[in-house]
PDB file of C-alpha atoms in Angstrom:
ATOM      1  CA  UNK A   1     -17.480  -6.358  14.867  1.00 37.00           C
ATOM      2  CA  UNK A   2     -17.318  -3.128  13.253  1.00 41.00           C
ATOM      3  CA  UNK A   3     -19.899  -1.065  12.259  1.00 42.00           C
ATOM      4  CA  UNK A   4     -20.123   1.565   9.684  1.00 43.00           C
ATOM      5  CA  UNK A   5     -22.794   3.124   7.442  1.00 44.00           C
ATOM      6  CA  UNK A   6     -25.100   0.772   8.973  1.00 45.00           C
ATOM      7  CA  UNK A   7     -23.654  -1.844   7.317  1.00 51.00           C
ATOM      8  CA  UNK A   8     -21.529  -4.969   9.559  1.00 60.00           C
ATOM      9  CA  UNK A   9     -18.788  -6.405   9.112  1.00 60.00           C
ATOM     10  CA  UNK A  10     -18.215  -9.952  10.664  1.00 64.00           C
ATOM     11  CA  UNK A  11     -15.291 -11.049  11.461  1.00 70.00           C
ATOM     12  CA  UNK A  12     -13.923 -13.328   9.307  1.00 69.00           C
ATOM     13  CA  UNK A  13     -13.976  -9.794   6.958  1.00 90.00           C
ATOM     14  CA  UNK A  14     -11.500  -8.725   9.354  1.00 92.00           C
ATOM     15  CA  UNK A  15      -9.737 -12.003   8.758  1.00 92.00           C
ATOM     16  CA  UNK A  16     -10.344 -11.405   4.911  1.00 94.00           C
ATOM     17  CA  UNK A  17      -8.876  -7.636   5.341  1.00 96.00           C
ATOM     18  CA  UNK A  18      -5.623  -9.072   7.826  1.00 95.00           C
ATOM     19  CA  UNK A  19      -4.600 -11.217   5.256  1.00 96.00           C
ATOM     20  CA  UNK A  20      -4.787  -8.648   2.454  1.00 97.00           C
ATOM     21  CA  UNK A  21      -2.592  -6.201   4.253  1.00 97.00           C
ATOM     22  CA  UNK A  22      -0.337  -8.867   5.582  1.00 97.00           C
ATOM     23  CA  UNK A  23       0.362 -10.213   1.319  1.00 98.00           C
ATOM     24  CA  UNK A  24       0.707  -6.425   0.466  1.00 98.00           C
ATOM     25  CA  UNK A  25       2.966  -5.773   3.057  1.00 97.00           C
ATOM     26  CA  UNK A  26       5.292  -8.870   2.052  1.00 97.00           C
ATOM     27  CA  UNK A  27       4.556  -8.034  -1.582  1.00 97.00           C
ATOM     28  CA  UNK A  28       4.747  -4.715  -2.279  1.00 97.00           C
ATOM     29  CA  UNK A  29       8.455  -4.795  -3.938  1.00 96.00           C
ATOM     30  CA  UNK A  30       6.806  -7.100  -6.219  1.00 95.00           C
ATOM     31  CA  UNK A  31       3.794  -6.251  -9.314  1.00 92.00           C
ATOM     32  CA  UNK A  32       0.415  -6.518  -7.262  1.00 95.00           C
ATOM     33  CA  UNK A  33      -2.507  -5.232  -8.046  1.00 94.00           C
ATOM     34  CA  UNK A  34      -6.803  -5.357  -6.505  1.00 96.00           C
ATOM     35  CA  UNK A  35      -7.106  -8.992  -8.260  1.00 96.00           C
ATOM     36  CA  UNK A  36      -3.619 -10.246  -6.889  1.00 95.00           C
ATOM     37  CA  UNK A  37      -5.033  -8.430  -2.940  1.00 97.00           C
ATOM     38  CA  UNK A  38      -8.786  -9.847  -3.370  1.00 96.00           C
ATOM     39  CA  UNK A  39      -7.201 -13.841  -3.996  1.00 95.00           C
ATOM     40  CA  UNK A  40      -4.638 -13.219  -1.387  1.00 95.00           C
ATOM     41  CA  UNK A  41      -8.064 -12.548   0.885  1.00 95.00           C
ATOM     42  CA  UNK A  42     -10.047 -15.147  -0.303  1.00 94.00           C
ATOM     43  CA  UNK A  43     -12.582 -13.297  -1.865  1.00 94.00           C
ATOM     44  CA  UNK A  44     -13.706 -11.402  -5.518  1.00 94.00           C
ATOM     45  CA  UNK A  45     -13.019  -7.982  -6.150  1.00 94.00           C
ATOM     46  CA  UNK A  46     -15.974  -6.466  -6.472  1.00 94.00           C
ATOM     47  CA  UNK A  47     -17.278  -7.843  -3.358  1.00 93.00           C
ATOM     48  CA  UNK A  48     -13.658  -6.981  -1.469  1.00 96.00           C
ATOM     49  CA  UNK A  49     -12.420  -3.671  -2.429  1.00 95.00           C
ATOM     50  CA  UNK A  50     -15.480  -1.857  -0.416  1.00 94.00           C
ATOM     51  CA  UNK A  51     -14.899  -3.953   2.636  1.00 94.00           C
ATOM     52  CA  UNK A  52     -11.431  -3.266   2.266  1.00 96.00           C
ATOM     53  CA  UNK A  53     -12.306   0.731   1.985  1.00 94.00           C
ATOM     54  CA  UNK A  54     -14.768   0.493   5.373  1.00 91.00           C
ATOM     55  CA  UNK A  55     -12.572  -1.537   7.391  1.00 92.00           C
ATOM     56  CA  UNK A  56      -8.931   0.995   6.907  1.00 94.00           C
ATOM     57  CA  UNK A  57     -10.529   3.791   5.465  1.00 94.00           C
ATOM     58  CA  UNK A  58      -8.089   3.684   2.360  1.00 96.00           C
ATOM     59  CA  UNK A  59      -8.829   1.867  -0.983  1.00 97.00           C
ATOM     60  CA  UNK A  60      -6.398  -1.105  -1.975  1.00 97.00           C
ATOM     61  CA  UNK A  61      -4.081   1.162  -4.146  1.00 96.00           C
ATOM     62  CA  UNK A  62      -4.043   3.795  -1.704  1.00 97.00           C
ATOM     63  CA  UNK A  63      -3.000   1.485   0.698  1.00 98.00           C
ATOM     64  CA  UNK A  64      -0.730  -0.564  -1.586  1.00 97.00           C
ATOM     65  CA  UNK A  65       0.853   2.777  -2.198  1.00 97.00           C
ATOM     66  CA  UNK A  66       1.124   4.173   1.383  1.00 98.00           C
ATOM     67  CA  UNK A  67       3.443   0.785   1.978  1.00 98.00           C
ATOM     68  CA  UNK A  68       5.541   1.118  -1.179  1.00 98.00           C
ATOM     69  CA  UNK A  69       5.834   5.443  -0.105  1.00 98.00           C
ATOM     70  CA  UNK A  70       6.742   4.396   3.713  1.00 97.00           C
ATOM     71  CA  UNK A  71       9.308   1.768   2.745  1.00 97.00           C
ATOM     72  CA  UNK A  72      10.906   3.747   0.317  1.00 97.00           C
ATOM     73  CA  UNK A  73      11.101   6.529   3.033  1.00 97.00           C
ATOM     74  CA  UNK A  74      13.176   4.582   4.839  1.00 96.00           C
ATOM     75  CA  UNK A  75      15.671   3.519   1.880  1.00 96.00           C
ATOM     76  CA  UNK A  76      15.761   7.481   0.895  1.00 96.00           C
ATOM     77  CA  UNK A  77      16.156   8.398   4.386  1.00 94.00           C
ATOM     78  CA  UNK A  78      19.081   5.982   5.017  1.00 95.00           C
ATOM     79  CA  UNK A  79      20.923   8.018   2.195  1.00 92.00           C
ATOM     80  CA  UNK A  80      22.369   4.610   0.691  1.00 94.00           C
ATOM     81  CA  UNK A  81      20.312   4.718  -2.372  1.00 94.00           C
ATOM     82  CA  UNK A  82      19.778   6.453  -5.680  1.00 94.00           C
ATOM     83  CA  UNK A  83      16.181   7.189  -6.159  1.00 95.00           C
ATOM     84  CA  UNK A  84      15.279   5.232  -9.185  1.00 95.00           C
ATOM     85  CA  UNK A  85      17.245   2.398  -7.009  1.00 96.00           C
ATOM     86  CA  UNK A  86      14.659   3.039  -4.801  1.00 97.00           C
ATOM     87  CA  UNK A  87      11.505   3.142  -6.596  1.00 97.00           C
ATOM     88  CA  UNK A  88      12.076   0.180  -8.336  1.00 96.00           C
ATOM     89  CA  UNK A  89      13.061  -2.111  -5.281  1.00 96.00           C
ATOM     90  CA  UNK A  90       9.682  -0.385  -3.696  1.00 97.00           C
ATOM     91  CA  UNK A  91       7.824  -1.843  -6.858  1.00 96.00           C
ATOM     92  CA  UNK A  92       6.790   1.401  -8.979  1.00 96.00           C
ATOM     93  CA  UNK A  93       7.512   0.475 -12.159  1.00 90.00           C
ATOM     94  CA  UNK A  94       8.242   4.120 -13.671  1.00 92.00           C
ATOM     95  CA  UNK A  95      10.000   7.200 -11.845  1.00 95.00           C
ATOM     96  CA  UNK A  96       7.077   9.745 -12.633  1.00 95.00           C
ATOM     97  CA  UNK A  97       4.464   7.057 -11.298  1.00 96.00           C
ATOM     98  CA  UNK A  98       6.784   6.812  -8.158  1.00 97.00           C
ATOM     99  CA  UNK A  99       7.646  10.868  -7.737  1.00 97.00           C
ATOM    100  CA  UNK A 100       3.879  12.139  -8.229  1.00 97.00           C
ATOM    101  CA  UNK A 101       2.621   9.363  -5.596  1.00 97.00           C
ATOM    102  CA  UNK A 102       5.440   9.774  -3.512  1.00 98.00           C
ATOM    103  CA  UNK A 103       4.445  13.594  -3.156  1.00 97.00           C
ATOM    104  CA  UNK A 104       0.589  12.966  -2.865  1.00 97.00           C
ATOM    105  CA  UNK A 105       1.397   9.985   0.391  1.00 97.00           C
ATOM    106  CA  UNK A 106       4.651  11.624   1.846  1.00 96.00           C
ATOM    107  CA  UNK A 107       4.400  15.409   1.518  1.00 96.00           C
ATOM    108  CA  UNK A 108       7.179  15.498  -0.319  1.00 96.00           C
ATOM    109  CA  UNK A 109       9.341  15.315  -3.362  1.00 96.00           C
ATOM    110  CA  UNK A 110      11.930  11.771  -3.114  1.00 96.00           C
ATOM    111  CA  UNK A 111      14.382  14.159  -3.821  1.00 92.00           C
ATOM    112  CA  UNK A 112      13.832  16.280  -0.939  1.00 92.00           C
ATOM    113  CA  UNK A 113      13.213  13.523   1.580  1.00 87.00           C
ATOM    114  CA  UNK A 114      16.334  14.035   4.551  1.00 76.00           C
ATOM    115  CA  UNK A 115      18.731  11.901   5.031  1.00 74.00           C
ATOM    116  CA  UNK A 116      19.582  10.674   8.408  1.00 66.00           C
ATOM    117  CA  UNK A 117      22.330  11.684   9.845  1.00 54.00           C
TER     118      UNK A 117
END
């Protein structure tokens, strides 16, 4: 078990938090959102999201986001892609959503992300 702030977590929480991060991480292309992540763990939202937040230590957008900003790495980094290709096959659904959380998760500007060579 892990334990944090006093509070427990049992395991099936664990379970509850595997499954979230395994449906965002064969999601994220698509429109998800904290309802979409809370079913996909079997529980509500309101009683999720702060288990979700103790157990990784990011909230379910940040971490939604830090899978959408490290696959799109990849794409930009391969060079094969335009980067509103890339931000919509990575599921941001406008370029200045993707560019200012790209920047706050990466480091960096899409644009300026190096291609491999």
């Amino acid at each position: 078990t892990v334990e944090e702030e006093g509070g427990q977590i049992d395991e099936a929480h664990l379970d509850n938090v595997k499954e979230a991060i395994k449906y965002i991480k064969e999601n994220y292309e698509k429109e998800i959102d904290v309802d979409r992540v809370s079913r996909a763990a079997g529980l509500s939202r309101t009683y999720f999201s702060p288990i979700f937040k103790r157990v990784t230590g990011y909230t379910i957008v940040s971490y939604i986001n830090l899978v959408r900003c490290r696959n799109a790495a990849k794409l930009l980094r391969s060079g094969k892609f335009k980067v509103s290709d890339v931000a919509s096959s990575c599921g941001f659904g406008n370029m200045s959503y993707f560019t200012r959380t790209y920047r706050k998760v990466m480091g960096v500007l899409p644009s300026e992300e190096k291609t491999e060579q």
